[in-house]
Coordinates of C-alpha atoms and ligand atoms in Angstrom, one line a residue:
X1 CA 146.5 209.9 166.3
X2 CA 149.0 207.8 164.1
X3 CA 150.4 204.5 165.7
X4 CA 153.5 204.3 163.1
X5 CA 156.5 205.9 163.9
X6 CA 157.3 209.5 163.5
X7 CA 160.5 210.7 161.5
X8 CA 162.7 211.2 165.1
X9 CA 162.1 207.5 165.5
X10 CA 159.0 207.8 168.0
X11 CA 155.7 206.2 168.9
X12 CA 154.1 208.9 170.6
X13 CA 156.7 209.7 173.4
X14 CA 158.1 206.5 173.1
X15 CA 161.2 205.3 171.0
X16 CA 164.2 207.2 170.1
X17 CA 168.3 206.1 170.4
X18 CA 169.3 206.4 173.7
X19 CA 172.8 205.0 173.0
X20 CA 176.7 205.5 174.0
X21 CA 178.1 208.1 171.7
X22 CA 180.5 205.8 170.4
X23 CA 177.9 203.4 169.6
X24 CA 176.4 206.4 167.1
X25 CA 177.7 206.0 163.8
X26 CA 176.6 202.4 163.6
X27 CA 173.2 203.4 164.3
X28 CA 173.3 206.6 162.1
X29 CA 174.2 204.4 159.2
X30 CA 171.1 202.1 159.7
X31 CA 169.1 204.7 160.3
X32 CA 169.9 206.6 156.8
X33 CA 169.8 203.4 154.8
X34 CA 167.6 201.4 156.1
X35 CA 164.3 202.6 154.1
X36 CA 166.4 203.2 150.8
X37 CA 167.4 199.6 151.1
X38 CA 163.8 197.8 152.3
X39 CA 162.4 199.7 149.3
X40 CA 164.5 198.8 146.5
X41 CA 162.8 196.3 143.9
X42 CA 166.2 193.7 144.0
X43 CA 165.7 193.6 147.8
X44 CA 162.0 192.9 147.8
X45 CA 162.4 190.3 145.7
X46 CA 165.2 188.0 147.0
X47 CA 162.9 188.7 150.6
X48 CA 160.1 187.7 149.2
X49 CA 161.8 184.9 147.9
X50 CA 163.5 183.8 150.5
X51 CA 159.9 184.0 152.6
X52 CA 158.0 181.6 149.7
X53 CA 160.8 179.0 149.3
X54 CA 163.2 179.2 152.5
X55 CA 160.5 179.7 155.1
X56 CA 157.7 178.7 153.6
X57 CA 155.3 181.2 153.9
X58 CA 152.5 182.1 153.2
X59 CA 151.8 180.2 156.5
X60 CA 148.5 179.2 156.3
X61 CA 145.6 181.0 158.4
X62 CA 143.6 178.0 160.1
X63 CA 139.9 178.4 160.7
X64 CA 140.2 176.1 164.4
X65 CA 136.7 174.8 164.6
X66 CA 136.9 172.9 167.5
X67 CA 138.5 175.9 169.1
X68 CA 135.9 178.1 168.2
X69 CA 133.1 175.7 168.9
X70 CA 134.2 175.5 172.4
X71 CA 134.1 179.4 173.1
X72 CA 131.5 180.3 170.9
X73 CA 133.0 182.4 168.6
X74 CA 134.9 182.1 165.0
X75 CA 139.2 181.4 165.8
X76 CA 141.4 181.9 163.2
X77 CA 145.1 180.6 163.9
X78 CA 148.1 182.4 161.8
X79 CA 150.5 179.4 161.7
X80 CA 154.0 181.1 162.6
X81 CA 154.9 177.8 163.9
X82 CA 154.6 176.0 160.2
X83 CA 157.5 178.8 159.7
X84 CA 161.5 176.9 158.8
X85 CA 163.1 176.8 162.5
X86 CA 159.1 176.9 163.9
X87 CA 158.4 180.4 165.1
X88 CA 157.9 183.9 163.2
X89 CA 161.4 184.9 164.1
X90 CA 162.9 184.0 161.1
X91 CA 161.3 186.9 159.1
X92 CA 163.1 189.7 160.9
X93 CA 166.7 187.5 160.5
X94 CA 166.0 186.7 156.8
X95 CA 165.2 190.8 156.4
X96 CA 168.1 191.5 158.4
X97 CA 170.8 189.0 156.5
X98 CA 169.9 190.9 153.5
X99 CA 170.0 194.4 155.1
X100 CA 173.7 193.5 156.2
X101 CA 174.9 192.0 153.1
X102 CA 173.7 195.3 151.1
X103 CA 175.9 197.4 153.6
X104 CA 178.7 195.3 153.2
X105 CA 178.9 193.5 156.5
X106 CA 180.3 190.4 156.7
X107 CA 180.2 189.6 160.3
X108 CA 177.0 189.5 162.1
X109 CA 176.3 189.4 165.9
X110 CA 173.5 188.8 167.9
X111 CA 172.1 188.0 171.7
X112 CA 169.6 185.6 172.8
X113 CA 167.9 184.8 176.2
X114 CA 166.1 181.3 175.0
X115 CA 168.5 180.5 171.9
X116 CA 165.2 180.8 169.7
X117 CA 167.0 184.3 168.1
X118 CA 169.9 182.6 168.4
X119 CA 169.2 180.0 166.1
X120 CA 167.4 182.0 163.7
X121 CA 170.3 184.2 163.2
X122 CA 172.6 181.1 163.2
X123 CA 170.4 179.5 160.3
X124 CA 170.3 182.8 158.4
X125 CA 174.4 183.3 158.6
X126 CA 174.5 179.7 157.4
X127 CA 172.2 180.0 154.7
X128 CA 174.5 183.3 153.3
X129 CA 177.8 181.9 154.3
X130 CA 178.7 184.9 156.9
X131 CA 180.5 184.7 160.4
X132 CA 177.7 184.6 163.5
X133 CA 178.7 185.3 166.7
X134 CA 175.9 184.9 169.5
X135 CA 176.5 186.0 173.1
X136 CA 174.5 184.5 175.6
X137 CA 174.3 184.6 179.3
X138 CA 175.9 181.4 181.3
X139 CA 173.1 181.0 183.1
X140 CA 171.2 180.5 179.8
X141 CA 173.8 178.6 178.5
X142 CA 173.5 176.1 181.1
X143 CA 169.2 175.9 181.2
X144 CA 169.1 175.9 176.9
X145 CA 171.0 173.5 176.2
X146 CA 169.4 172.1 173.1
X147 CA 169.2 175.5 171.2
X148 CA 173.1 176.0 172.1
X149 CA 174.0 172.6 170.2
X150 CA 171.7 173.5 167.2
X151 CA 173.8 177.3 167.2
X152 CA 177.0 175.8 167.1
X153 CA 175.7 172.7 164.1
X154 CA 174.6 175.6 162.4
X155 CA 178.0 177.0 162.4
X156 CA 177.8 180.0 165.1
X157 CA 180.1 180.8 168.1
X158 CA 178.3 181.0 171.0
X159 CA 179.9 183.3 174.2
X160 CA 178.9 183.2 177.3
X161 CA 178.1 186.3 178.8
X162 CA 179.0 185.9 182.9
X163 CA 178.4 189.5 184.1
X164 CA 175.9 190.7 186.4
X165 CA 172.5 188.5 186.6
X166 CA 174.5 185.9 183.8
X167 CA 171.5 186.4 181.8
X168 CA 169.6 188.4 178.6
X169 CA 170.2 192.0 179.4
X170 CA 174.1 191.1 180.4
X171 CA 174.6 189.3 177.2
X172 CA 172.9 192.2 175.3
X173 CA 175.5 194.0 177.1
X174 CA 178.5 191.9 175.4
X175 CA 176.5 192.6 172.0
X176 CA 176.8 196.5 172.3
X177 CA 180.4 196.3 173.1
X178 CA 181.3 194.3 170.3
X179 CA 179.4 196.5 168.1
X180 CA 181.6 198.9 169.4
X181 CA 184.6 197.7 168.6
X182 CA 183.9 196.4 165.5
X183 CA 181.9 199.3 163.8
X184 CA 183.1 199.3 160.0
X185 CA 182.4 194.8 159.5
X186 CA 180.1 194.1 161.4
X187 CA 175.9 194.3 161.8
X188 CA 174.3 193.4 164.8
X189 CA 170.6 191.3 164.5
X190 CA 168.5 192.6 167.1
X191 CA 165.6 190.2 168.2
X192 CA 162.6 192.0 168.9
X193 CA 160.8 195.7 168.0
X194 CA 163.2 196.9 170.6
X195 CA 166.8 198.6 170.6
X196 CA 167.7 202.0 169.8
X197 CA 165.2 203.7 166.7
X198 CA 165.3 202.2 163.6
X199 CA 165.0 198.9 165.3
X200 CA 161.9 198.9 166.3
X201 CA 160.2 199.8 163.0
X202 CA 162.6 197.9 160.5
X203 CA 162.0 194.8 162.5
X204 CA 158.2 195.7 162.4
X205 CA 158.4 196.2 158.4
X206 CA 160.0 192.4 158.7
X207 CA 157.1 191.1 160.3
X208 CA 154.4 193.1 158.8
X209 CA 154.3 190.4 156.4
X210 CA 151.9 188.2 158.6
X211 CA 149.2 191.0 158.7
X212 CA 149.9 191.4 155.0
X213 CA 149.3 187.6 154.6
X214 CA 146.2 187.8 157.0
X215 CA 144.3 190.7 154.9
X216 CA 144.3 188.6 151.6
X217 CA 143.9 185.1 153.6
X218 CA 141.0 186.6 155.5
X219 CA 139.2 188.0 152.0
X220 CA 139.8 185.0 150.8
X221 CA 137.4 183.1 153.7
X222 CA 135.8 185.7 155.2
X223 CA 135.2 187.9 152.2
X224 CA 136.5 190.9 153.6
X225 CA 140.0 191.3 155.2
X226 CA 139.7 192.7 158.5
X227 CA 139.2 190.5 161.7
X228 CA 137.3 191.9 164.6
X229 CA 140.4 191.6 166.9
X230 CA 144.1 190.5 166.7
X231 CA 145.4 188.5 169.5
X232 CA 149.1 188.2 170.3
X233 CA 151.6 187.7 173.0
X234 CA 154.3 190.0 174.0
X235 CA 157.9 189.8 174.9
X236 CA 159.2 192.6 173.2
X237 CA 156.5 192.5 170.4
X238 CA 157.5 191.5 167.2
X239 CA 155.3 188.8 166.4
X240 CA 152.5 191.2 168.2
X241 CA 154.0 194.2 165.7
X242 CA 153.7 191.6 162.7
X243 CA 150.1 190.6 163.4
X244 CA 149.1 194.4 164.0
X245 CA 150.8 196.6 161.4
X246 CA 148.5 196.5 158.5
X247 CA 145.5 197.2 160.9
X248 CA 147.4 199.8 163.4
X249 CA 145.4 202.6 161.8
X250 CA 141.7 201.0 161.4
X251 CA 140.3 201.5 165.0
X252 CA 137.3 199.1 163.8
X253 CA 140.0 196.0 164.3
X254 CA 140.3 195.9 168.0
X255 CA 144.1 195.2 169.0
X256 CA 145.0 192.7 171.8
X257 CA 148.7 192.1 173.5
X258 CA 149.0 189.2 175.8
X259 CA 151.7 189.6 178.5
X260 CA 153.3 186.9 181.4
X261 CA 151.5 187.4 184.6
X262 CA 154.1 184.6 185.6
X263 CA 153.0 183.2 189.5
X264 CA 150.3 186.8 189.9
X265 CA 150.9 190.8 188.2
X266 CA 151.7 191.0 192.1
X267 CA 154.0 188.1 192.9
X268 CA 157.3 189.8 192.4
X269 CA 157.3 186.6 189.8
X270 CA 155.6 188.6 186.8
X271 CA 157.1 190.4 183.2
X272 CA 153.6 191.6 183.0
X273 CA 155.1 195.1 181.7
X274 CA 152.4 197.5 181.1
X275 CA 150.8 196.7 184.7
X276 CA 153.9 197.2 186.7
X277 CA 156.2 198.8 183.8
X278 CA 157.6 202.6 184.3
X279 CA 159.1 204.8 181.7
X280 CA 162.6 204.4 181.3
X281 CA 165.5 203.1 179.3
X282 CA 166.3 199.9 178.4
X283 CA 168.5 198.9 175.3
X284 CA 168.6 202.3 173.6
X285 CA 164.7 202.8 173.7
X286 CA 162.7 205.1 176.2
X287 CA 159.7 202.8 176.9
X288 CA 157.4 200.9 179.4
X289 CA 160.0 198.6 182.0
X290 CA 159.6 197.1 184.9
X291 CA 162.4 199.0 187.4
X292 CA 162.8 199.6 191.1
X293 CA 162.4 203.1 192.9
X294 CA 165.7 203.9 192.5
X295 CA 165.4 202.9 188.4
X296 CA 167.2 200.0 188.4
X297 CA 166.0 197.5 186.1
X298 CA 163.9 194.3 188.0
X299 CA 164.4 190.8 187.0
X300 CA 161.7 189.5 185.3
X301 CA 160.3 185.8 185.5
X302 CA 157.6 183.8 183.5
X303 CA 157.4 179.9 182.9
X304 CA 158.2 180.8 178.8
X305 CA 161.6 181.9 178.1
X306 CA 160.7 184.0 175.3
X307 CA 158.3 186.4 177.4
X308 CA 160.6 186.7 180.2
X309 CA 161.3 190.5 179.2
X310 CA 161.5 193.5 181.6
X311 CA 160.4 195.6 179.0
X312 CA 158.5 195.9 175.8
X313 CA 158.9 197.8 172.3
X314 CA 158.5 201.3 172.2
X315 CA 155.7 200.8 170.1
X316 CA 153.5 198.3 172.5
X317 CA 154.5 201.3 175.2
X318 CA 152.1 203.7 173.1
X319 CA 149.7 201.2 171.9
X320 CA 149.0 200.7 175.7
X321 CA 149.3 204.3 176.7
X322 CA 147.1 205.5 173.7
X323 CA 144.7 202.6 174.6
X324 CA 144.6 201.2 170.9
X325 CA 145.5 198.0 172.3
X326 CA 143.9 195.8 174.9
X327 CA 147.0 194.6 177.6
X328 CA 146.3 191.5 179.8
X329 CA 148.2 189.6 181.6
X330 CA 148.2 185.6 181.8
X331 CA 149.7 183.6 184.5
X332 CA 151.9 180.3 183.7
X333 CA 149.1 178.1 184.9
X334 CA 146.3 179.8 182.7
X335 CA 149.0 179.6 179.8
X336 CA 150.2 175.8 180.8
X337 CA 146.4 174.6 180.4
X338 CA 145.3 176.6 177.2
X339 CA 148.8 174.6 175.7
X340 CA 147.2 171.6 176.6
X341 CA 144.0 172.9 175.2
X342 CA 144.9 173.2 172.1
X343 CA 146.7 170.1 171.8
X344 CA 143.3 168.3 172.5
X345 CA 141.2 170.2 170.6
X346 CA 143.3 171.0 167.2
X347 CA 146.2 168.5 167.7
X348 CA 148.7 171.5 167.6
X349 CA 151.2 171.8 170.2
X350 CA 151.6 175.9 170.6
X351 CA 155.1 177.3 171.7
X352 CA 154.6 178.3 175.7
X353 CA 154.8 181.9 174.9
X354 CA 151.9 181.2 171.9
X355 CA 149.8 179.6 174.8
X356 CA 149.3 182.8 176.9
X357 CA 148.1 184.1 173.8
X358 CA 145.3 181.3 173.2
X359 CA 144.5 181.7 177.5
X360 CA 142.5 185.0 176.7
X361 CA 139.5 182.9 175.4
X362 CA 138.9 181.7 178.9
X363 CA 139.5 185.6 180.4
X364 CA 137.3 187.6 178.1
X365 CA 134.1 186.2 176.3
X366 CA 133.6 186.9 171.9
X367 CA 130.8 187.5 170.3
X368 CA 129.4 184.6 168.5
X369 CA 130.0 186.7 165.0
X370 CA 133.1 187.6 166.1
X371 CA 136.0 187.1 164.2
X372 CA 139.1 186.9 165.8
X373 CA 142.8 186.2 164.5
X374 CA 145.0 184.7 166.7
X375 CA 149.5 184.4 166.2
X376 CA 150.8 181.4 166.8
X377 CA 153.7 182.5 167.0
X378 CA 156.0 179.2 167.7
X379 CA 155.5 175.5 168.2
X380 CA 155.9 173.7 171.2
X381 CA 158.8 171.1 170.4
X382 CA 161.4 173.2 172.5
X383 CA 159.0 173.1 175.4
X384 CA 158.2 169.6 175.3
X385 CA 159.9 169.5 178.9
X386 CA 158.5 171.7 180.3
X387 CA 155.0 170.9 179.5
X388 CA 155.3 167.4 180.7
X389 CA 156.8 168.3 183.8
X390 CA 154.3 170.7 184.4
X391 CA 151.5 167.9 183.5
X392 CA 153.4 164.7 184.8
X393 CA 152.4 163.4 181.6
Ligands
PLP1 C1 160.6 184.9 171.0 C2 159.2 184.4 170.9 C3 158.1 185.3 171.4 C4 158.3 186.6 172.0 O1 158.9 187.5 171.2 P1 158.1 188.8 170.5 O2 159.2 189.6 170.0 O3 157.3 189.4 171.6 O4 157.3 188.2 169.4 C5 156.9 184.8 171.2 N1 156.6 183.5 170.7 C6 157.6 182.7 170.3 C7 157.3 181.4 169.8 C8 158.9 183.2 170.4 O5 159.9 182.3 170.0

């Protein structure tokens, strides 16, 4: 059994490019360059550059003691939030400028649900001087506020999407269409390991760097560099993929994803996609999503923007089927009070997707010896709101 993907652009039976034919050439010339490019020596170099001075990485990996204390078993936090614009996002934009700029585009596109993608496309575009054009739904327009004004200071158009629901998948929707019409300029930054194949992977090489950075960071403290588990949430996986990849093949690291029970798996409130996910399609990808009898795609809800996906990447789809990976789901209210958590006991305020992540230690009990890696994948500025309303604080 391999996790990685095969040369068709699979995990397992998952993966592929489901697209519109006249979406194919763009795809095709991704998907023929995008290895030759990620390997050559100039490109590593300016990404790796970029990652040390622009981000800021290596992000540490914190040893929480308190944290660990209280359940009884050793917590290690990989700092994605101590990441320029606060979340691990920015790894897979920085990778992706630089994919675009070496095929000659000089317009880039993008969607976003929360405006967290948003803005870390928009800072990337700044940072190489090229045109960004973000479509989002109205609805999210409207609820986002904040990362809207930080897309357009940093330079990006922002267009509303106001088809169908208003939100995510409609303004994915504008995305492919202007890809469409604009195949020769233009690339389009995909957020997630999702999308038509090579998405998934390239934006899983991008992240990869956080389990690279765990291996050497673990050695370092631990004396060897392999955890007994990984812990991440889900949305469509890419800070889960990051975390993973360098362990994918050693069964002895056990692998866990963390998905948004929302109000109950069974509420009809949920995105809790392996438990009530079906094969399908969703954005150019056959994989795990949540759908109806007749295969229409189901809104999804949870209290964090960014986990409010009806489906997940193609490879979280076989890590799930295969049973490599552990998949539970946390509701808002377990998430809301492990945010709190680790306010109190670390004095970090953890992103409200990163916080159904950090609820498993109440769900499952660790060994004592145990070590165990946690990805904290964002910080909880943009959620400030929503915590204190929750908490009448
Ligand atoms: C976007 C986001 C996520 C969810 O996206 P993945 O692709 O599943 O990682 C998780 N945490 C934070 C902080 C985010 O901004």
């Amino acid at each position: 059994m391999t996790y990685n993907i095969n040369e068709k652009g699979y995990y397992g039976e998952f993966g592929g490019a489901y697209i519109p034919e006249m979406l194919y050439p763009n795809v095709e010339e991704l998907r023929l360059k995008y290895l030759e490019v990620m390997a050559e020596p100039d490109f590593q170099t300016e990404f790796k550059a970029l990652l040390k001075n622009y981000v800021g990485r290596p992000s540490p990996l914190y040893f929480a003691k308190r944290l660990s204390e209280k359940y009884n078993t050793k917590i290690y936090l990989k700092r994605e939030d101590l990441n320029h614009t606060g979340a691990h996002k920015i790894n897979n934009t920085i990778g992706q400028i630089l994919m675009a700029q070496r095929l000659g585009k000089k317009r880039i596109i993008a969607e976003t649900g929360a405006g967290q993608h948003g803005v870390a496309t928009a800072t990337v575009c700044a940072l190489m001087g090229l045109e960004c054009i973000v479509y989002m739904g109205e609805i999210d327009i409207a609820r986002q506020a904040p990362n809207v004004a930080r897309m357009q200071m940093l330079g990006a158009k922002v267009i509303p999407a106001s088809s169908g629901s208003k939100t995510l998948k409609d303004a994915t929707n504008e995305a492919i269409r202007d890809w469409i019409n604009n195949p020769v300029d233009t690339h389009y930054i995909i957020g997630s390991v999702v999308g038509p194949h090579p998405y998934p992977d390239m934006v899983a090489r991008f992240q990869a760097i956080v389990s690279e950075e765990i291996k050497w960071q673990l050695q370092e403290q631990e004396g060897n560099p392999n955890p007994d588990y990984v812990i991440a949430c889900v949305g469509g996986g890419s800070n889960a993929a990051g975390a993973y990849y360098h362990f994918l093949e050693d069964t002895n690291v056990k692998l866990i994803a963390v998905e948004a029970a929302g109000k109950g798996v069974n509420s009809g409130e949920s995105a809790a996609t392996s438990s009530l996910g079906k094969i399908g399609i969703i954005h150019g990808s056959k994989t795990l999503l949540m759908q109806s009898k007749d295969g229409q795609i189901t809104e999804p809800y949870s209290i964090s923007a960014g986990l409010d996906y009806p489906g997940v990447g193609p490879l979280h789809a076989h890590l799930f089927q295969s049973g490599r990976a552990e998949f539970i789901a946390i509701t808002d209210d377990e998430a809301m009070e492990a945010g709190l958590e680790l306010c109190q006991l670390e004095g970090i305020i953890p992103a409200i997707e990163t916080a159904h992540a950090l609820a498993i230690f109440k769900e499952k009990p660790f060994q004592p010896n145990d070590i165990v890696v946690l990805s904290l994948s964002g910080r909880g500025d943009k959620d400030l709101s929503t915590y204190n309303n929750y908490f009448n604080i």
